[in-house]
Amino acid sequence: MRALVTGGSGFVGSHVVDALVDAGHGALVLDRAAPAHPNVGAEYRQADIRHRASWDGALDGIDAVCHQAARVGLGVDMGDVADYVADNDTGTAELLQALHRDGFRGRLVLASSMVVYGEGLSLCAAHGPVRAPPRTPADLDAGQFEPRCPTCAEPLGQGEVDEDAPSDPRNVYAATKLHQEHLCAAWGRETGAPVTALRYHNVYGPRMPAGTPYAGVASIFRSALVAGRAPQVFEDGGQRRDFVHVTDVARANLLALTSPEPTPGAFNVASGHVHTVGDLAAALAGAVADGHRLDPVITGRWRLGDVRHVVASARRAREVLGFEAAVPFATGVAALAAEPAVPG
Ligand code: UD1
């Protein structure tokens, strides 16, 4: 099998390429950046996915497509909305148009995200499952971080979100990830080809971008610690996330690309274990500590686009895709602490 991996020079994409090559498959990388960690068993084509003419012929001899190329993270502010839409929406549209033109009918695996669910499944003690409204600046300023019930205004608890939960993107990045899913699904319906959307949780691990506004929190905390600064924890540190190791995410992609039967549909890609952002800061502080430990600072600061908790069910991925995360949080965090930083 020979796969096209868009974004294959990036953080998750480069691990997908390694997983493909290790399993004896071919990989052609399409990325506008040169690979920081090239795999000698892969081919590389440096081109911007938005400019189709510049990667003409890249689909020749391709059996499956793994679409990882995207602008990630929460972004800075509305000043980068056009960049998100260009990279994520237009980039995907250009890919799909090329697949259409070439009559491609193989598997398409898309890197999607848990952010498509927004606050996910919220539970009110009095009113049962409810859809949490976005948190207001006034609540956040007052340190009221938990979403509140729209009926009685009491803080809400959280349930595990499954793939059938309604989508509710809360920021530009989330909106583009959902749109990517919809565009790819439309192509799948038109062609009958199988489309798998992998909704990643918070991916961390080796090669994680650092030093950019688009870096994930594990990388931000790690960079601060190695520079001798305490990690700055937003809100009260109680935000719940599922930190999933990048090698596990790569394996989920490999399964979706190569399983004997295609696995169309959406899958949460998660470790199945929940940790708070405060837990992560403490674990990294402990792992980086070199004689003297830098305790995380709980700042109370907040970002309007952040969701409070993102916790989803890993059941469907386990049952249908046969995916189960293998890297425990403590092991992955300790290894990340020891990693050299990668400029993003
Ligand atoms: C992350 C990914 C996103 C992915 C999603 C899946 C990044 C940048 N974002 O979004 O691509 O689709 O997971 O769930 O990799 N925080 C701090 N201190 C900081 C920075 C952040 O406390 O210095 C907190 C934030 O308030 C938030 C949490 O850490 O509650 C996670 O933030 P972030 O790493 O940006 O990730 P997500 O928004 O969860």
Short mmCIF file of C-alpha atoms and ligand atoms in Angstrom, two decimals:
data_model
loop_
_atom_site.label_atom_id
_atom_site.label_comp_id
_atom_site.label_asym_id
_atom_site.label_seq_id
_atom_site.Cartn_x
_atom_site.Cartn_y
_atom_site.Cartn_z
CA MET A 1 0.00 0.00 0.00
CA ARG A 2 1.22 3.48 -0.83
CA ALA A 3 -0.32 6.45 0.99
CA LEU A 4 -0.22 10.16 0.37
CA VAL A 5 0.32 11.92 3.70
CA THR A 6 -0.48 15.61 3.54
CA GLY A 7 1.21 17.50 6.34
CA GLY A 8 3.63 14.59 6.68
CA SER A 9 6.49 16.87 7.76
CA GLY A 10 4.54 18.06 10.79
CA PHE A 11 4.12 16.78 14.31
CA VAL A 12 1.44 14.10 13.92
CA GLY A 13 2.04 13.59 10.18
CA SER A 14 5.71 12.68 10.62
CA HIS A 15 4.76 9.99 13.13
CA VAL A 16 2.13 8.65 10.72
CA VAL A 17 4.83 8.41 8.04
CA ASP A 18 7.10 6.51 10.45
CA ALA A 19 4.26 4.13 11.33
CA LEU A 20 3.49 3.48 7.65
CA VAL A 21 7.11 2.86 6.71
CA ASP A 22 7.71 0.67 9.78
CA ALA A 23 4.72 -1.44 8.71
CA GLY A 24 6.21 -1.90 5.24
CA HIS A 25 4.05 0.61 3.35
CA GLY A 26 5.00 3.41 1.00
CA ALA A 27 4.48 7.04 1.99
CA LEU A 28 4.56 10.14 -0.17
CA VAL A 29 4.59 13.29 1.92
CA LEU A 30 3.01 16.47 0.62
CA ASP A 31 3.93 19.39 2.84
CA ARG A 32 4.90 23.00 2.34
CA ALA A 33 7.58 22.61 4.99
CA ALA A 34 10.71 20.52 4.61
CA PRO A 35 10.72 17.57 7.02
CA ALA A 36 12.54 18.18 10.29
CA HIS A 37 12.63 14.41 10.86
CA PRO A 38 12.75 12.86 7.40
CA ASN A 39 12.13 9.15 7.16
CA VAL A 40 14.55 7.55 4.70
CA GLY A 41 11.85 5.13 3.64
CA ALA A 42 9.44 7.90 2.56
CA GLU A 43 9.30 10.26 -0.42
CA TYR A 44 8.85 13.98 0.06
CA ARG A 45 7.26 16.57 -2.14
CA GLN A 46 7.45 20.13 -0.88
CA ALA A 47 4.40 22.06 -2.06
CA ASP A 48 1.48 24.00 -0.63
CA ILE A 49 -1.72 21.95 -0.75
CA ARG A 50 -3.69 25.12 -1.56
CA HIS A 51 -1.83 25.43 -4.88
CA ARG A 52 -2.89 22.32 -6.71
CA ALA A 53 -0.81 22.94 -9.83
CA SER A 54 2.36 22.80 -7.69
CA TRP A 55 1.71 19.17 -6.67
CA ASP A 56 0.31 17.85 -9.89
CA GLY A 57 0.86 14.10 -10.27
CA ALA A 58 1.20 13.50 -6.51
CA LEU A 59 -1.80 11.15 -6.58
CA ASP A 60 -0.26 8.85 -9.17
CA GLY A 61 0.04 5.32 -7.75
CA ILE A 62 -1.57 6.31 -4.43
CA ASP A 63 -3.87 3.77 -2.72
CA ALA A 64 -4.95 5.81 0.31
CA VAL A 65 -4.83 9.42 1.45
CA CYS A 66 -4.10 10.58 4.99
CA HIS A 67 -4.95 14.28 5.31
CA GLN A 68 -3.00 15.78 8.19
CA ALA A 69 -2.11 19.16 6.68
CA ALA A 70 -3.81 21.83 8.79
CA ARG A 71 -3.29 24.92 10.88
CA VAL A 72 -3.86 23.74 14.45
CA GLY A 73 -4.49 25.21 17.88
CA LEU A 74 -6.82 27.84 19.19
CA GLY A 75 -5.16 30.60 17.21
CA VAL A 76 -4.33 34.06 18.40
CA ASP A 77 -7.45 36.08 17.65
CA MET A 78 -9.77 36.84 14.73
CA GLY A 79 -6.72 38.27 12.95
CA ASP A 80 -5.85 34.77 11.73
CA VAL A 81 -9.32 33.62 10.67
CA ALA A 82 -8.51 33.88 6.97
CA ASP A 83 -5.32 31.81 7.44
CA TYR A 84 -7.26 29.04 9.20
CA VAL A 85 -9.91 28.99 6.49
CA ALA A 86 -7.31 29.03 3.70
CA ASP A 87 -5.16 26.26 5.18
CA ASN A 88 -7.91 24.03 6.51
CA ASP A 89 -10.99 24.61 4.34
CA THR A 90 -9.42 25.63 1.04
CA GLY A 91 -6.57 23.15 1.49
CA THR A 92 -9.08 20.32 1.94
CA ALA A 93 -11.18 21.55 -0.98
CA GLU A 94 -8.13 21.55 -3.25
CA LEU A 95 -7.28 18.01 -2.17
CA LEU A 96 -10.83 16.80 -2.79
CA GLN A 97 -10.95 18.44 -6.19
CA ALA A 98 -7.74 16.64 -7.13
CA LEU A 99 -9.17 13.33 -5.85
CA HIS A 100 -12.28 13.98 -7.93
CA ARG A 101 -10.30 14.86 -11.05
CA ASP A 102 -8.16 11.73 -10.76
CA GLY A 103 -11.15 9.46 -10.07
CA PHE A 104 -9.55 8.37 -6.77
CA ARG A 105 -11.71 5.85 -4.86
CA GLY A 106 -9.38 4.71 -2.08
CA ARG A 107 -9.59 5.43 1.63
CA LEU A 108 -9.45 9.00 2.89
CA VAL A 109 -8.42 9.42 6.52
CA LEU A 110 -8.85 12.91 7.95
CA ALA A 111 -7.20 14.40 11.03
CA SER A 112 -10.15 15.87 12.89
CA SER A 113 -10.49 16.99 16.45
CA MET A 114 -12.46 16.69 19.64
CA VAL A 115 -13.05 20.41 19.44
CA VAL A 116 -15.94 19.73 17.04
CA TYR A 117 -18.06 18.84 20.12
CA GLY A 118 -17.61 22.14 21.93
CA GLU A 119 -18.35 21.55 25.62
CA GLY A 120 -19.58 18.09 24.75
CA LEU A 121 -22.04 16.28 26.96
CA SER A 122 -22.96 18.30 30.04
CA LEU A 123 -25.10 17.01 32.87
CA CYS A 124 -27.23 19.10 35.22
CA ALA A 125 -28.15 17.50 38.55
CA ALA A 126 -31.68 18.88 38.16
CA HIS A 127 -32.21 18.92 34.39
CA GLY A 128 -30.25 15.94 33.11
CA PRO A 129 -28.18 16.13 29.91
CA VAL A 130 -28.05 19.69 28.58
CA ARG A 131 -26.10 21.58 25.98
CA ALA A 132 -23.83 23.98 27.84
CA PRO A 133 -23.94 27.50 26.46
CA PRO A 134 -20.58 29.20 25.83
CA ARG A 135 -19.03 30.62 28.99
CA THR A 136 -19.35 34.39 29.31
CA PRO A 137 -16.45 36.79 29.95
CA ALA A 138 -18.26 37.96 33.10
CA ASP A 139 -18.40 34.40 34.51
CA LEU A 140 -14.79 33.74 33.59
CA ASP A 141 -13.64 37.03 35.15
CA ALA A 142 -15.48 36.05 38.31
CA GLY A 143 -13.62 32.72 38.40
CA GLN A 144 -16.78 30.82 37.50
CA PHE A 145 -15.11 28.41 35.10
CA GLU A 146 -17.57 25.52 35.02
CA PRO A 147 -20.24 25.88 32.33
CA ARG A 148 -23.70 26.50 33.82
CA CYS A 149 -27.06 24.95 33.13
CA PRO A 150 -29.03 27.20 30.75
CA THR A 151 -32.18 26.59 32.85
CA CYS A 152 -31.08 26.82 36.48
CA ALA A 153 -27.56 28.34 36.10
CA GLU A 154 -26.04 25.67 38.37
CA PRO A 155 -22.55 24.42 37.38
CA LEU A 156 -22.71 21.39 35.08
CA GLY A 157 -21.01 18.03 35.35
CA GLN A 158 -19.50 16.27 32.35
CA GLY A 159 -20.26 13.02 30.60
CA GLU A 160 -18.21 11.09 28.04
CA VAL A 161 -18.99 12.29 24.54
CA ASP A 162 -19.50 9.69 21.85
CA GLU A 163 -19.22 10.24 18.11
CA ASP A 164 -22.96 10.80 17.67
CA ALA A 165 -23.00 13.85 19.96
CA PRO A 166 -24.11 17.04 18.21
CA SER A 167 -21.31 19.18 16.90
CA ASP A 168 -20.84 22.59 18.46
CA PRO A 169 -17.59 24.24 17.36
CA ARG A 170 -16.65 27.12 19.66
CA ASN A 171 -13.75 28.73 17.86
CA VAL A 172 -12.42 29.27 14.35
CA TYR A 173 -10.16 26.24 14.41
CA ALA A 174 -13.02 24.02 15.57
CA ALA A 175 -15.29 25.42 12.86
CA THR A 176 -12.72 24.59 10.17
CA LYS A 177 -12.17 21.06 11.51
CA LEU A 178 -15.91 20.41 11.34
CA HIS A 179 -16.08 21.88 7.88
CA GLN A 180 -13.22 19.61 6.77
CA GLU A 181 -15.24 16.64 8.02
CA HIS A 182 -18.30 17.80 6.12
CA LEU A 183 -16.38 18.42 2.90
CA CYS A 184 -14.70 15.01 3.06
CA ALA A 185 -18.00 13.30 3.87
CA ALA A 186 -19.58 14.96 0.83
CA TRP A 187 -16.76 13.61 -1.35
CA GLY A 188 -17.26 10.17 0.20
CA ARG A 189 -20.98 10.23 -0.51
CA GLU A 190 -20.42 11.27 -4.10
CA THR A 191 -17.79 8.63 -4.80
CA GLY A 192 -18.76 5.83 -2.42
CA ALA A 193 -15.17 5.89 -1.12
CA PRO A 194 -14.66 5.34 2.62
CA VAL A 195 -13.89 8.46 4.69
CA THR A 196 -12.65 8.11 8.26
CA ALA A 197 -12.44 11.19 10.50
CA LEU A 198 -10.16 10.71 13.49
CA ARG A 199 -11.11 13.14 16.24
CA TYR A 200 -7.88 13.58 18.13
CA HIS A 201 -7.79 14.53 21.76
CA ASN A 202 -4.84 16.53 23.08
CA VAL A 203 -1.90 15.03 21.26
CA TYR A 204 1.52 15.29 22.86
CA GLY A 205 4.93 13.68 22.51
CA PRO A 206 8.21 13.90 20.62
CA ARG A 207 8.52 16.60 17.91
CA MET A 208 5.71 18.64 19.42
CA PRO A 209 5.97 22.19 18.05
CA ALA A 210 7.26 24.72 20.55
CA GLY A 211 7.64 28.47 20.67
CA THR A 212 4.58 29.28 18.54
CA PRO A 213 1.13 30.58 19.54
CA TYR A 214 -0.19 27.35 18.05
CA ALA A 215 1.74 25.06 20.41
CA GLY A 216 -0.29 22.77 22.66
CA VAL A 217 -0.28 23.17 26.41
CA ALA A 218 2.11 20.26 27.10
CA SER A 219 4.70 21.87 24.86
CA ILE A 220 4.12 25.33 26.36
CA PHE A 221 4.59 24.00 29.91
CA ARG A 222 7.65 22.03 28.93
CA SER A 223 9.29 25.00 27.19
CA ALA A 224 8.66 27.17 30.26
CA LEU A 225 10.16 24.59 32.61
CA VAL A 226 13.31 23.99 30.58
CA ALA A 227 13.77 27.78 30.41
CA GLY A 228 13.54 27.93 34.22
CA ARG A 229 10.05 29.45 34.31
CA ALA A 230 7.02 28.07 36.15
CA PRO A 231 4.18 26.78 33.93
CA GLN A 232 1.29 29.27 33.78
CA VAL A 233 -1.92 27.34 34.30
CA PHE A 234 -5.05 29.08 33.02
CA GLU A 235 -8.38 29.13 34.85
CA ASP A 236 -8.05 27.07 38.04
CA GLY A 237 -6.24 24.14 36.43
CA GLY A 238 -9.33 21.95 36.70
CA GLN A 239 -9.88 21.75 32.90
CA ARG A 240 -10.23 18.07 32.03
CA ARG A 241 -8.51 16.71 28.94
CA ASP A 242 -7.39 13.38 27.55
CA PHE A 243 -3.71 13.60 26.64
CA VAL A 244 -2.98 11.00 23.97
CA HIS A 245 0.54 10.15 22.87
CA VAL A 246 1.46 10.95 19.28
CA THR A 247 2.70 7.42 18.56
CA ASP A 248 -0.74 6.14 19.57
CA VAL A 249 -2.40 8.68 17.28
CA ALA A 250 -0.11 7.55 14.45
CA ARG A 251 -1.17 3.95 15.07
CA ALA A 252 -4.85 4.93 14.90
CA ASN A 253 -4.12 6.42 11.48
CA LEU A 254 -2.28 3.29 10.38
CA LEU A 255 -5.25 1.15 11.42
CA ALA A 256 -7.71 3.38 9.56
CA LEU A 257 -5.52 3.31 6.45
CA THR A 258 -4.74 -0.40 6.41
CA SER A 259 -7.35 -2.40 8.36
CA PRO A 260 -8.70 -5.31 6.28
CA GLU A 261 -12.08 -3.61 5.95
CA PRO A 262 -12.44 0.18 5.64
CA THR A 263 -13.82 1.95 8.72
CA PRO A 264 -15.90 4.88 7.50
CA GLY A 265 -17.23 7.41 10.00
CA ALA A 266 -15.91 9.41 12.93
CA PHE A 267 -13.78 8.05 15.77
CA ASN A 268 -12.58 9.64 18.96
CA VAL A 269 -8.85 9.04 19.28
CA ALA A 270 -8.11 9.23 22.97
CA SER A 271 -6.12 7.48 25.66
CA GLY A 272 -9.30 6.80 27.61
CA HIS A 273 -7.76 8.40 30.72
CA VAL A 274 -8.67 11.86 31.93
CA HIS A 275 -6.25 14.34 33.47
CA THR A 276 -6.61 17.98 34.37
CA VAL A 277 -4.39 20.70 32.95
CA GLY A 278 -3.20 21.18 36.54
CA ASP A 279 -2.21 17.47 36.69
CA LEU A 280 -0.22 17.88 33.49
CA ALA A 281 1.62 20.94 34.79
CA ALA A 282 2.47 19.15 38.03
CA ALA A 283 3.60 15.97 36.24
CA LEU A 284 5.83 17.90 33.85
CA ALA A 285 7.23 20.06 36.66
CA GLY A 286 8.15 16.86 38.50
CA ALA A 287 9.67 15.26 35.42
CA VAL A 288 11.72 18.28 34.35
CA ALA A 289 12.86 19.07 37.92
CA ASP A 290 16.61 19.05 38.04
CA GLY A 291 17.35 19.43 41.72
CA HIS A 292 14.87 22.25 42.29
CA ARG A 293 11.26 21.96 41.30
CA LEU A 294 9.36 24.86 39.70
CA ASP A 295 5.79 24.69 40.92
CA PRO A 296 3.09 25.60 38.39
CA VAL A 297 1.29 28.91 38.91
CA ILE A 298 -2.50 28.86 38.79
CA THR A 299 -3.18 32.20 37.10
CA GLY A 300 -6.97 32.42 36.79
CA ARG A 301 -6.39 33.79 33.26
CA TRP A 302 -8.71 32.51 30.55
CA ARG A 303 -9.14 32.40 26.77
CA LEU A 304 -12.63 32.88 25.43
CA GLY A 305 -12.33 30.12 22.80
CA ASP A 306 -11.25 27.46 25.31
CA VAL A 307 -13.73 24.82 26.29
CA ARG A 308 -13.70 23.76 29.92
CA HIS A 309 -13.60 20.00 29.56
CA VAL A 310 -13.06 17.72 26.57
CA VAL A 311 -13.62 14.11 27.51
CA ALA A 312 -14.86 11.55 25.06
CA SER A 313 -15.56 7.89 24.84
CA ALA A 314 -12.80 5.77 23.30
CA ARG A 315 -15.20 2.82 22.89
CA ARG A 316 -16.02 3.06 19.19
CA ALA A 317 -12.35 3.30 18.20
CA ARG A 318 -11.65 0.23 20.31
CA GLU A 319 -14.55 -1.83 18.98
CA VAL A 320 -14.51 -0.87 15.29
CA LEU A 321 -10.95 0.26 14.62
CA GLY A 322 -9.29 -2.06 17.13
CA PHE A 323 -7.46 0.95 18.54
CA GLU A 324 -6.31 1.14 22.11
CA ALA A 325 -3.75 3.65 23.34
CA ALA A 326 -0.58 2.04 24.64
CA VAL A 327 1.52 4.86 26.15
CA PRO A 328 0.61 5.65 29.78
CA PHE A 329 0.41 9.34 30.77
CA ALA A 330 3.29 9.12 33.26
CA THR A 331 5.60 7.44 30.73
CA GLY A 332 4.72 9.84 27.92
CA VAL A 333 5.08 12.93 30.07
CA ALA A 334 8.45 11.79 31.44
CA ALA A 335 9.69 11.18 27.89
CA LEU A 336 8.41 14.59 26.73
CA ALA A 337 10.26 16.27 29.56
CA ALA A 338 13.48 14.72 28.27
CA GLU A 339 12.90 15.70 24.61
CA PRO A 340 14.83 18.44 22.86
CA ALA A 341 12.52 21.36 21.91
CA VAL A 342 11.46 21.68 18.25
CA PRO A 343 10.90 25.15 16.88
CA GLY A 344 7.45 25.27 15.29
C1 UD1 B 1 -5.84 20.98 21.55
C2 UD1 B 1 -5.09 21.21 20.27
C3 UD1 B 1 -6.02 21.14 19.12
C4 UD1 B 1 -6.76 19.82 19.18
C5 UD1 B 1 -7.47 19.69 20.51
C6 UD1 B 1 -8.18 18.37 20.65
C7 UD1 B 1 -3.09 22.57 20.25
C8 UD1 B 1 -2.53 23.95 20.28
N1 UD1 B 1 -4.42 22.48 20.32
O1 UD1 B 1 -6.75 22.05 21.81
O2 UD1 B 1 -5.30 21.26 17.91
O3 UD1 B 1 -7.67 19.74 18.13
O4 UD1 B 1 -6.53 19.77 21.53
O5 UD1 B 1 -8.79 18.28 21.89
O6 UD1 B 1 -2.37 21.62 20.20
N2 UD1 B 1 -3.57 26.24 28.90
C9 UD1 B 1 -2.93 26.65 30.05
N3 UD1 B 1 -1.76 27.36 29.94
C10 UD1 B 1 -1.19 27.67 28.74
C11 UD1 B 1 -1.85 27.23 27.55
C12 UD1 B 1 -3.04 26.52 27.67
O7 UD1 B 1 -3.39 26.41 31.16
O8 UD1 B 1 -0.12 28.29 28.72
C13 UD1 B 1 -4.83 25.49 29.02
C14 UD1 B 1 -5.96 26.05 28.18
O9 UD1 B 1 -6.66 27.04 28.87
C15 UD1 B 1 -6.81 24.80 27.94
C16 UD1 B 1 -5.80 23.65 27.98
O10 UD1 B 1 -4.61 24.18 28.54
O11 UD1 B 1 -7.74 24.63 28.97
C17 UD1 B 1 -5.46 23.05 26.64
O12 UD1 B 1 -5.06 24.07 25.74
P1 UD1 B 1 -4.39 23.74 24.32
O13 UD1 B 1 -3.18 22.93 24.47
O14 UD1 B 1 -4.29 25.03 23.57
O15 UD1 B 1 -5.39 22.72 23.67
P2 UD1 B 1 -6.91 22.63 23.30
O16 UD1 B 1 -7.59 23.93 23.17
O17 UD1 B 1 -7.47 21.60 24.25
#
